Amino acid sequence: MKHRKLLAFAVTAAALAAAPAGAEGKLYLYNWTDYTAPGLIEKFEKETGVEVVLDTYDSNETLLAKLKSGGGGYDIVVPSHNFVPILLEEGLLQEIGADKMPGFSNISKAWRSPPWDPGNRYTVPWQLGSTSFTVDTGAYAGDINTYKILFEPPAELQGQIGMFNSPDEVISMALTYLGFPLCNENSAQMKEVRDLLVAQKPHVKVYNSDGIKDRLVSGEVLAHMNWNGYSIRARDEKPSLHYAYPKEGVITWVDNLAVPKDAKNPENAKRFIAFFLRPENAAAQSNFAGYDSGNAEAAAHLDADKKSAPELSTPAGAKLVFSSSCSQQAIALQDKVWTEIKK
Amino acid sequence: MTESRFINFALPPWLSAGPAMAVLLFFLAAPLCIVAAYSLMEADPHGGVRAAFSSEAYVRFLFERDWDGNLALDGSYAAIFARSFLLAAAATALCLLAAFPAAYCIAGQPPERRGLLLLLITIPFWANLLVRTYCWVLILRDSGLANTWLSALGVIASPLPLMYTDGAILAGLAYSYLPFMALPIYAALEKTDWRLMEAARDLYAGWWQTLFRIAVPLARGGIAAGCIMVFIPSLGAFIAPDLLGGGRKLMIGSLIQLQFSSSRNWPFGSAAAFVLLAAVLLVLWLWLRRGGAQKAQW
C-alpha cells in the first residue's frame, strides 16, 4: 500500500538473490516492493540456515490474483488488514496459531486480536501506519491537521496539491473528511464525494502514488497525500515538511504476515514469524522501512531518529479509521466517481 | 538433381505451416478467446470472473447506470477512447516527422557507417521503458533540466509549466516509440534505387519535389509499417499518461489497468480491451480498403 518505489526494488532483489544455499530448506517470501529489510533476511538465514527467496508485488489485488490462481508457491505473504478477510473467505490462508508463538506477548495490546483476525489465528502485524498528507509548512503556516487543506486548499496551496492515483485511497479520504462511512454504498453520499473531488481537481497538480518524496522535496508540490513512513524520509531531506494528523480521522492500516494454505515450507514460515516477533528484529525492519511494527518491546532498539519521529507517534485521542474490504456495490460506486473525475 | 532432392524434403503445405499455425493458435487465438469469454461473464467481487453470462460490460460503454440505477446515454468512455486515439495519432505524426529525415540521412550514408548509426538509434531502446519515461520527468519538471537551462540563459523568469500537460505525454510517447518508426522507413529507403533520386535532380526536380514525389512514395511501405507500429502501442500506453500527464485524465490503457486492479471488474476490462482491438482493426481495414494495400510493401 505504501511503498511502490519504481526504481529501487531491483536492488533488494539482487542482494537477496546472492544468499547462500541453506541446508534447512527454503522460505519463499512474497512481500510488497521495497518493504523487506535486507539485514533482517541475512540475519534469519545465518541463524537458521534457511535460504530466503524474496519476490515482490505492488498491490493487494496482485497478491490476491496470484494466490487465487494457485501460483507462486509462497510460504509467507503480507496482505493489508482489509484484504485478510478476503483471503480467509477464499480459503487461501492456513492457521498458524500466532497467539501461542513465543514472543507473541511482545505485540502491543492495541494490535492483538484485531477485528480482521480475532485471536490472531492467522496473522501477526508486520508494519502499521497511517495514510494522511504532508504539507510544506514553509509555504503554508496555518493549522494543517484537517483534510480541508487537501480538498479545499487555501490560496497558497492551490494548484500545488498531489494526490494518490488510487480510487480506493482517495475516496476513503474524501469520505472521512465528509464524515461518511468508508466503503460507502449510499449513492447520495457518494455524489457528494464526487462533487468534492471534481471541485478539488483544478487545485490538484498530479495524481500519482509513486515518487511522492521527490515531488515534495523538489518543491514541485506543496502538499501531497502520503504515508507516515514516507513522510519521515521526505522530512529528512527537507525539514519544513510536516505530516498531518487530521481531526476528522486518521486512516490507519496494518500489513500482516500470513502463511498461504499451499505453502511448501510452513514450518520455516512459522520460524520466520517467531523470529520477527523478537523485539530487536521487529525494530530492524522499522528502522529500514520507517513504520511501526506493533511490537511494544521494539522501541528500545529503534534508531534515535525513529524514536523521536512525530510521524511515528499518532497523537493520543486521535480518531483512527480503518478501511475494510468493500462490497462489489461500493467498489462500483468508487469506480463511477473516479471515472467522472478523470473523464 | 538439386531440384528433385529439394522436392523430396518438401513437406505438404498444411504441415510446413504447422509451427506458424501453432504459434498463432496458442499465442494469439487462445488468449483472445479467453479475453472474449471473460468480457461476457459476470465480475467476481474479489477480482476475476464468475461463470455466468452477462453483456453488462458492453452495455456500459455507451449507457451508464446513473446514480439512481437507470440506464442513460453516457459519453465518458467514448471521450476516453477519442482522447487516446487523438493522442496516439499525434504521437505517430511526431514520430514520422522526426524519424523520416533521420532514416533518409542514414540510408544515404556509406554502408559501413549505416550500421553504427542504426545502432545509435536503437541504443535507448535497451533501457527499461519506465526508466526512459521517468527521465522525461527529470527534464520537464519545474526544477528540471529544461527549466534550469532556460532560466540560466535568461530566456524565462519563472519555470514554464511543462510537466503534466498533453505535450509532455506526447514527448514521452514519441520518444519511446521512435525506433519503431525509424527502422522500417530505413529498411524501405535502403532497398530503393537511389539513382531515381539522382535522375529526378538531373531532370530539374527541386529538393522538395524529389523528397515528396520520389523518396516518400518509395518509402511508403516503411512509413505505413512504422505508423502502425507506433500508433498501436501509443494507444494502449499508460505509463507516459500517468507519469508525464500527472494521471489527470484517463486513457484507454489506464482505464483497462484500473479495471483489473482496484475496480476489480475483469469483464469490463476485457470488454474495453476487445472494443479497442475492434476499433484498431476497423481503422486498419478502412485504410487498407482505401488502397493502402497495393502500395504498401511490407
Tab-separated table of C-alpha atoms in Angstrom, chain B:
chain	number	residue	atom	x	y	z
B	1	MET	CA	19.418	-33.108	-59.323
B	2	THR	CA	19.298	-30.483	-56.665
B	3	GLU	CA	15.732	-29.770	-57.622
B	4	SER	CA	14.490	-33.311	-57.030
B	5	ARG	CA	16.285	-33.512	-53.707
B	6	PHE	CA	14.546	-30.329	-52.656
B	7	ILE	CA	11.205	-31.807	-53.592
B	8	ASN	CA	11.899	-34.893	-51.518
B	9	PHE	CA	12.409	-32.799	-48.453
B	10	ALA	CA	9.437	-30.544	-49.042
B	11	LEU	CA	6.507	-31.059	-46.708
B	12	PRO	CA	2.855	-30.711	-47.614
B	13	PRO	CA	1.798	-27.087	-47.134
B	14	TRP	CA	-0.537	-27.769	-44.222
B	15	LEU	CA	2.285	-29.471	-42.360
B	16	SER	CA	5.026	-26.985	-43.157
B	17	ALA	CA	2.748	-24.183	-41.970
B	18	GLY	CA	2.177	-26.166	-38.767
B	19	PRO	CA	4.653	-24.392	-36.465
B	20	ALA	CA	3.410	-20.975	-37.547
B	21	MET	CA	-0.208	-22.048	-37.076
B	22	ALA	CA	0.574	-23.478	-33.643
B	23	VAL	CA	2.208	-20.232	-32.569
B	24	LEU	CA	-0.782	-18.234	-33.811
B	25	LEU	CA	-3.196	-20.595	-32.118
B	26	PHE	CA	-1.512	-20.613	-28.715
B	27	PHE	CA	-0.298	-17.048	-28.527
B	28	LEU	CA	-2.963	-15.182	-30.475
B	29	ALA	CA	-6.221	-17.077	-30.855
B	30	ALA	CA	-6.330	-18.747	-27.433
B	31	PRO	CA	-5.645	-15.609	-25.337
B	32	LEU	CA	-8.107	-13.617	-27.430
B	33	CYS	CA	-10.755	-16.264	-26.858
B	34	ILE	CA	-10.130	-16.048	-23.109
B	35	VAL	CA	-10.463	-12.241	-23.213
B	36	ALA	CA	-13.660	-12.529	-25.263
B	37	ALA	CA	-15.111	-15.098	-22.877
B	38	TYR	CA	-14.214	-13.030	-19.790
B	39	SER	CA	-15.831	-9.949	-21.295
B	40	LEU	CA	-19.140	-11.805	-21.437
B	41	MET	CA	-19.119	-13.054	-17.850
B	42	GLU	CA	-20.065	-11.573	-14.502
B	43	ALA	CA	-17.464	-9.897	-12.301
B	44	ASP	CA	-16.372	-11.723	-9.179
B	45	PRO	CA	-16.386	-9.298	-6.228
B	46	HIS	CA	-12.805	-10.265	-5.327
B	47	GLY	CA	-11.445	-9.910	-8.842
B	48	GLY	CA	-11.752	-12.483	-11.594
B	49	VAL	CA	-14.965	-13.695	-13.171
B	50	ARG	CA	-17.941	-15.877	-12.338
B	51	ALA	CA	-19.188	-18.323	-14.942
B	52	ALA	CA	-22.472	-16.620	-15.758
B	53	PHE	CA	-23.390	-14.857	-18.985
B	54	SER	CA	-23.692	-11.087	-18.861
B	55	SER	CA	-23.477	-8.408	-21.525
B	56	GLU	CA	-23.310	-5.651	-18.892
B	57	ALA	CA	-19.664	-4.925	-19.722
B	58	TYR	CA	-20.533	-3.892	-23.281
B	59	VAL	CA	-23.696	-2.029	-22.321
B	60	ARG	CA	-21.550	0.104	-20.031
B	61	PHE	CA	-19.635	1.591	-22.921
B	62	LEU	CA	-22.464	3.712	-24.149
B	63	PHE	CA	-25.011	3.542	-21.376
B	64	GLU	CA	-24.145	4.286	-17.804
B	65	ARG	CA	-26.354	3.227	-14.946
B	66	ASP	CA	-26.912	6.648	-13.440
B	67	TRP	CA	-26.768	7.313	-9.725
B	68	ASP	CA	-30.290	6.034	-9.282
B	69	GLY	CA	-29.757	2.843	-11.280
B	70	ASN	CA	-31.446	3.880	-14.542
B	71	LEU	CA	-29.753	3.409	-17.903
B	72	ALA	CA	-28.737	6.666	-19.526
B	73	LEU	CA	-26.614	7.507	-22.533
B	74	ASP	CA	-23.116	8.262	-21.369
B	75	GLY	CA	-20.191	9.703	-23.256
B	76	SER	CA	-17.433	9.236	-20.665
B	77	TYR	CA	-15.890	6.163	-22.215
B	78	ALA	CA	-16.317	7.422	-25.760
B	79	ALA	CA	-14.470	10.579	-24.685
B	80	ILE	CA	-11.669	8.495	-23.165
B	81	PHE	CA	-11.364	6.492	-26.390
B	82	ALA	CA	-11.390	9.626	-28.554
B	83	ARG	CA	-8.716	11.278	-26.410
B	84	SER	CA	-6.497	8.211	-26.618
B	85	PHE	CA	-6.898	7.945	-30.401
B	86	LEU	CA	-6.054	11.637	-30.882
B	87	LEU	CA	-3.004	11.421	-28.683
B	88	ALA	CA	-1.772	8.255	-30.392
B	89	ALA	CA	-2.280	9.879	-33.808
B	90	ALA	CA	-0.355	12.962	-32.722
B	91	ALA	CA	2.472	10.809	-31.329
B	92	THR	CA	2.599	8.909	-34.621
B	93	ALA	CA	2.795	12.136	-36.635
B	94	LEU	CA	5.555	13.476	-34.384
B	95	CYS	CA	7.500	10.224	-34.737
B	96	LEU	CA	7.157	10.358	-38.508
B	97	LEU	CA	8.396	13.949	-38.612
B	98	ALA	CA	11.462	13.061	-36.579
B	99	ALA	CA	12.154	9.614	-37.969
B	100	PHE	CA	11.864	10.212	-41.730
B	101	PRO	CA	14.738	12.714	-42.023
B	102	ALA	CA	16.848	10.546	-39.729
B	103	ALA	CA	16.185	7.387	-41.743
B	104	TYR	CA	16.727	9.285	-45.015
B	105	CYS	CA	20.116	10.555	-43.847
B	106	ILE	CA	21.225	7.162	-42.597
B	107	ALA	CA	20.195	5.424	-45.819
B	108	GLY	CA	22.244	7.971	-47.751
B	109	GLN	CA	25.438	7.243	-45.810
B	110	PRO	CA	28.162	4.850	-46.981
B	111	PRO	CA	27.210	1.282	-45.972
B	112	GLU	CA	29.968	0.905	-43.361
B	113	ARG	CA	28.680	3.890	-41.401
B	114	ARG	CA	24.966	2.920	-41.546
B	115	GLY	CA	25.354	0.039	-39.083
B	116	LEU	CA	26.785	2.312	-36.411
B	117	LEU	CA	24.094	4.970	-36.907
B	118	LEU	CA	21.317	2.374	-36.713
B	119	LEU	CA	22.857	1.045	-33.533
B	120	LEU	CA	22.752	4.547	-32.061
B	121	ILE	CA	19.033	4.799	-32.855
B	122	THR	CA	18.296	1.545	-31.062
B	123	ILE	CA	20.540	2.037	-28.001
B	124	PRO	CA	17.957	3.969	-25.899
B	125	PHE	CA	15.632	1.058	-26.537
B	126	TRP	CA	17.763	-1.215	-24.398
B	127	ALA	CA	16.819	0.696	-21.265
B	128	ASN	CA	13.574	-0.085	-19.465
B	129	LEU	CA	10.561	1.888	-20.702
B	130	LEU	CA	9.740	3.072	-17.188
B	131	VAL	CA	13.246	4.435	-16.699
B	132	ARG	CA	13.210	6.198	-20.067
B	133	THR	CA	9.837	7.776	-19.322
B	134	TYR	CA	10.957	8.831	-15.853
B	135	CYS	CA	13.937	10.619	-17.416
B	136	TRP	CA	11.434	12.938	-19.070
B	137	VAL	CA	10.123	13.831	-15.617
B	138	LEU	CA	13.651	14.911	-14.698
B	139	ILE	CA	13.874	17.003	-17.863
B	140	LEU	CA	10.437	18.607	-17.829
B	141	ARG	CA	9.582	19.270	-14.198
B	142	ASP	CA	9.740	22.783	-12.712
B	143	SER	CA	13.213	22.234	-11.288
B	144	GLY	CA	14.219	20.017	-14.228
B	145	LEU	CA	16.899	20.344	-16.888
B	146	ALA	CA	14.813	22.272	-19.425
B	147	ASN	CA	13.644	24.945	-16.987
B	148	THR	CA	17.043	25.239	-15.288
B	149	TRP	CA	18.812	25.839	-18.592
B	150	LEU	CA	16.225	28.220	-19.946
B	151	SER	CA	16.312	30.363	-16.830
B	152	ALA	CA	20.145	30.223	-16.715
B	153	LEU	CA	20.170	31.572	-20.259
B	154	GLY	CA	17.767	34.297	-19.169
B	155	VAL	CA	15.036	33.192	-21.587
B	156	ILE	CA	12.426	32.757	-18.870
B	157	ALA	CA	11.950	34.370	-15.478
B	158	SER	CA	9.807	31.698	-13.807
B	159	PRO	CA	9.633	27.970	-14.680
B	160	LEU	CA	7.389	27.032	-17.602
B	161	PRO	CA	4.676	24.525	-16.720
B	162	LEU	CA	5.995	21.750	-18.985
B	163	MET	CA	5.033	18.746	-16.883
B	164	TYR	CA	1.539	17.321	-16.540
B	165	THR	CA	0.403	18.503	-19.956
B	166	ASP	CA	-0.659	16.705	-23.121
B	167	GLY	CA	2.579	17.967	-24.663
B	168	ALA	CA	4.587	16.112	-22.019
B	169	ILE	CA	2.677	12.885	-22.727
B	170	LEU	CA	3.296	13.382	-26.428
B	171	ALA	CA	7.023	13.893	-25.942
B	172	GLY	CA	7.248	10.754	-23.831
B	173	LEU	CA	5.292	8.633	-26.314
B	174	ALA	CA	7.145	9.874	-29.386
B	175	TYR	CA	10.496	9.353	-27.714
B	176	SER	CA	9.583	5.845	-26.558
B	177	TYR	CA	8.482	4.587	-29.944
B	178	LEU	CA	10.800	6.492	-32.299
B	179	PRO	CA	12.875	3.408	-33.274
B	180	PHE	CA	9.686	1.610	-34.340
B	181	MET	CA	9.227	4.337	-36.939
B	182	ALA	CA	12.835	4.903	-37.962
B	183	LEU	CA	13.768	1.273	-38.614
B	184	PRO	CA	11.043	0.294	-41.115
B	185	ILE	CA	11.466	3.579	-43.006
B	186	TYR	CA	15.185	2.981	-43.173
B	187	ALA	CA	14.594	-0.582	-44.389
B	188	ALA	CA	12.339	0.703	-47.169
B	189	LEU	CA	14.687	3.512	-48.220
B	190	GLU	CA	17.761	1.301	-48.149
B	191	LYS	CA	16.209	-1.029	-50.699
B	192	THR	CA	15.238	1.733	-53.129
B	193	ASP	CA	17.290	2.609	-56.142
B	194	TRP	CA	18.909	5.910	-55.247
B	195	ARG	CA	19.622	6.556	-58.915
B	196	LEU	CA	15.950	7.522	-59.148
B	197	MET	CA	16.617	10.428	-56.801
B	198	GLU	CA	19.657	11.420	-58.851
B	199	ALA	CA	17.618	11.193	-62.030
B	200	ALA	CA	14.984	13.461	-60.521
B	201	ARG	CA	17.640	16.049	-59.661
B	202	ASP	CA	19.073	15.748	-63.196
B	203	LEU	CA	15.639	16.477	-64.557
B	204	TYR	CA	15.490	19.690	-62.550
B	205	ALA	CA	13.258	18.485	-59.748
B	206	GLY	CA	13.746	20.706	-56.683
B	207	TRP	CA	14.719	19.364	-53.289
B	208	TRP	CA	11.095	19.280	-52.055
B	209	GLN	CA	9.859	17.713	-55.249
B	210	THR	CA	12.472	14.967	-55.058
B	211	LEU	CA	11.534	14.308	-51.468
B	212	PHE	CA	7.772	14.261	-51.816
B	213	ARG	CA	7.364	12.835	-55.309
B	214	ILE	CA	10.187	10.295	-55.294
B	215	ALA	CA	11.540	9.429	-51.839
B	216	VAL	CA	8.316	9.474	-49.832
B	217	PRO	CA	6.331	7.328	-52.293
B	218	LEU	CA	9.215	4.862	-52.468
B	219	ALA	CA	9.313	4.608	-48.678
B	220	ARG	CA	5.563	4.275	-48.424
B	221	GLY	CA	5.646	0.687	-47.224
B	222	GLY	CA	8.080	1.552	-44.443
B	223	ILE	CA	6.064	4.602	-43.433
B	224	ALA	CA	2.885	2.529	-43.239
B	225	ALA	CA	4.561	-0.176	-41.162
B	226	GLY	CA	6.134	2.438	-38.891
B	227	CYS	CA	2.841	4.266	-38.369
B	228	ILE	CA	1.096	1.071	-37.345
B	229	MET	CA	3.919	0.067	-35.031
B	230	VAL	CA	3.878	3.438	-33.262
B	231	PHE	CA	0.139	4.069	-33.265
B	232	ILE	CA	-0.910	0.796	-31.680
B	233	PRO	CA	1.376	0.759	-28.627
B	234	SER	CA	0.741	4.500	-28.116
B	235	LEU	CA	-2.964	3.784	-27.970
B	236	GLY	CA	-2.614	1.363	-25.081
B	237	ALA	CA	0.123	3.261	-23.242
B	238	PHE	CA	-0.475	4.067	-19.599
B	239	ILE	CA	2.995	4.746	-18.225
B	240	ALA	CA	3.508	8.024	-20.095
B	241	PRO	CA	-0.009	9.376	-19.393
B	242	ASP	CA	0.302	8.547	-15.694
B	243	LEU	CA	3.874	9.774	-15.184
B	244	LEU	CA	4.057	12.725	-17.571
B	245	GLY	CA	0.384	13.643	-17.741
B	246	GLY	CA	0.038	13.534	-13.960
B	247	GLY	CA	-2.765	10.968	-14.194
B	248	ARG	CA	-5.283	13.772	-14.506
B	249	LYS	CA	-7.223	12.166	-17.312
B	250	LEU	CA	-7.928	8.527	-18.022
B	251	MET	CA	-6.568	6.942	-21.192
B	252	ILE	CA	-7.718	3.586	-22.547
B	253	GLY	CA	-4.589	1.958	-21.149
B	254	SER	CA	-5.107	3.311	-17.643
B	255	LEU	CA	-8.833	2.528	-17.817
B	256	ILE	CA	-8.134	-1.128	-18.605
B	257	GLN	CA	-5.410	-1.364	-15.982
B	258	LEU	CA	-7.770	0.130	-13.387
B	259	GLN	CA	-10.464	-2.458	-14.096
B	260	PHE	CA	-8.067	-5.333	-13.482
B	261	SER	CA	-6.738	-3.799	-10.268
B	262	SER	CA	-8.643	-1.634	-7.833
B	263	SER	CA	-12.009	-1.598	-9.616
B	264	ARG	CA	-11.948	-5.403	-9.736
B	265	ASN	CA	-14.105	-5.570	-12.824
B	266	TRP	CA	-12.336	-8.002	-15.135
B	267	PRO	CA	-15.269	-8.341	-17.565
B	268	PHE	CA	-15.329	-4.589	-18.182
B	269	GLY	CA	-11.540	-4.522	-18.545
B	270	SER	CA	-11.725	-7.376	-21.058
B	271	ALA	CA	-14.546	-5.667	-22.927
B	272	ALA	CA	-12.556	-2.420	-23.074
B	273	ALA	CA	-9.558	-4.315	-24.461
B	274	PHE	CA	-11.807	-6.006	-27.006
B	275	VAL	CA	-13.517	-2.806	-28.133
B	276	LEU	CA	-10.073	-1.250	-28.520
B	277	LEU	CA	-8.926	-4.177	-30.645
B	278	ALA	CA	-12.034	-3.949	-32.799
B	279	ALA	CA	-11.555	-0.201	-33.266
B	280	VAL	CA	-7.935	-0.665	-34.332
B	281	LEU	CA	-8.858	-3.433	-36.778
B	282	LEU	CA	-11.624	-1.285	-38.214
B	283	VAL	CA	-9.268	1.637	-38.793
B	284	LEU	CA	-6.697	-0.663	-40.422
B	285	TRP	CA	-9.309	-2.324	-42.595
B	286	LEU	CA	-10.678	1.008	-43.822
B	287	TRP	CA	-7.175	2.178	-44.562
B	288	LEU	CA	-6.276	-0.986	-46.483
B	289	ARG	CA	-9.506	-0.799	-48.468
B	290	ARG	CA	-8.693	2.742	-49.498
B	291	GLY	CA	-5.789	1.341	-51.480
B	292	GLY	CA	-3.056	1.234	-48.916
B	293	ALA	CA	-2.780	-2.468	-49.600
B	294	GLN	CA	-1.495	-2.322	-53.153
B	295	LYS	CA	1.041	0.332	-52.410
B	296	ALA	CA	2.324	-0.826	-49.059
B	297	GLN	CA	5.258	-3.170	-49.481
B	298	TRP	CA	5.861	-4.921	-46.197
